[in-house]
Amino acid sequence: MRSPLAALSLALELFEKEKMGPLNTKQKDMAVSMKQSVDKLTAMLTMYKGA
């Protein structure tokens, strides 16, 4: 499994590319799943901070 930071930087890279031009479907799916992973991590971190 990739580290959260590696996943985050890859997701950000894909979103940067999206701004410059359209992504193919596979890249879009990857970006969406990365974003979901980042959202999950953010939620988990928020829970730990609140605990």
mmCIF file of C-alpha atoms in Angstrom:
data_model
loop_
_atom_site.group_PDB
_atom_site.id
_atom_site.type_symbol
_atom_site.label_atom_id
_atom_site.label_comp_id
_atom_site.label_asym_id
_atom_site.label_seq_id
_atom_site.Cartn_x
_atom_site.Cartn_y
_atom_site.Cartn_z
ATOM 1 C CA MET A 1 0.000 0.000 0.000
ATOM 2 C CA ARG A 2 1.186 3.496 -0.819
ATOM 3 C CA SER A 3 1.804 6.013 1.910
ATOM 4 C CA PRO A 4 -0.947 8.627 2.291
ATOM 5 C CA LEU A 5 1.450 11.378 1.248
ATOM 6 C CA ALA A 6 2.431 9.550 -1.932
ATOM 7 C CA ALA A 7 -1.241 8.975 -2.744
ATOM 8 C CA LEU A 8 -2.030 12.615 -2.045
ATOM 9 C CA SER A 9 0.779 13.927 -4.229
ATOM 10 C CA LEU A 10 -0.268 11.605 -7.068
ATOM 11 C CA ALA A 11 -3.881 12.776 -6.745
ATOM 12 C CA LEU A 12 -2.777 16.414 -6.811
ATOM 13 C CA GLU A 13 -0.624 15.717 -9.850
ATOM 14 C CA LEU A 14 -3.610 14.195 -11.664
ATOM 15 C CA PHE A 15 -5.813 17.164 -10.785
ATOM 16 C CA GLU A 16 -3.118 19.524 -12.117
ATOM 17 C CA LYS A 17 -3.089 17.580 -15.387
ATOM 18 C CA GLU A 18 -6.899 17.793 -15.507
ATOM 19 C CA LYS A 19 -6.620 21.593 -15.573
ATOM 20 C CA MET A 20 -4.189 21.443 -18.499
ATOM 21 C CA GLY A 21 -6.180 18.952 -20.542
ATOM 22 C CA PRO A 22 -8.708 16.144 -20.379
ATOM 23 C CA LEU A 23 -7.675 12.910 -18.711
ATOM 24 C CA ASN A 24 -8.491 9.553 -20.165
ATOM 25 C CA THR A 25 -11.089 7.431 -18.362
ATOM 26 C CA LYS A 26 -8.561 5.309 -16.482
ATOM 27 C CA GLN A 27 -6.811 8.384 -15.097
ATOM 28 C CA LYS A 28 -10.162 9.930 -14.147
ATOM 29 C CA ASP A 29 -11.182 6.772 -12.262
ATOM 30 C CA MET A 30 -7.821 6.792 -10.522
ATOM 31 C CA ALA A 31 -8.157 10.449 -9.566
ATOM 32 C CA VAL A 32 -11.645 9.814 -8.174
ATOM 33 C CA SER A 33 -10.503 6.827 -6.112
ATOM 34 C CA MET A 34 -7.494 8.819 -4.882
ATOM 35 C CA LYS A 35 -9.769 11.651 -3.833
ATOM 36 C CA GLN A 36 -12.005 9.199 -1.973
ATOM 37 C CA SER A 37 -8.941 7.789 -0.198
ATOM 38 C CA VAL A 38 -7.797 11.276 0.745
ATOM 39 C CA ASP A 39 -11.304 12.101 2.010
ATOM 40 C CA LYS A 40 -11.282 8.929 4.138
ATOM 41 C CA LEU A 41 -7.842 9.768 5.550
ATOM 42 C CA THR A 42 -8.963 13.309 6.316
ATOM 43 C CA ALA A 43 -12.053 12.004 8.108
ATOM 44 C CA MET A 44 -9.942 9.546 10.118
ATOM 45 C CA LEU A 45 -7.430 12.235 11.102
ATOM 46 C CA THR A 46 -10.260 14.548 12.110
ATOM 47 C CA MET A 47 -11.744 11.798 14.295
ATOM 48 C CA TYR A 48 -8.385 11.154 15.988
ATOM 49 C CA LYS A 49 -7.893 14.861 16.646
ATOM 50 C CA GLY A 50 -11.389 15.118 18.098
ATOM 51 C CA ALA A 51 -11.003 12.010 20.276
#
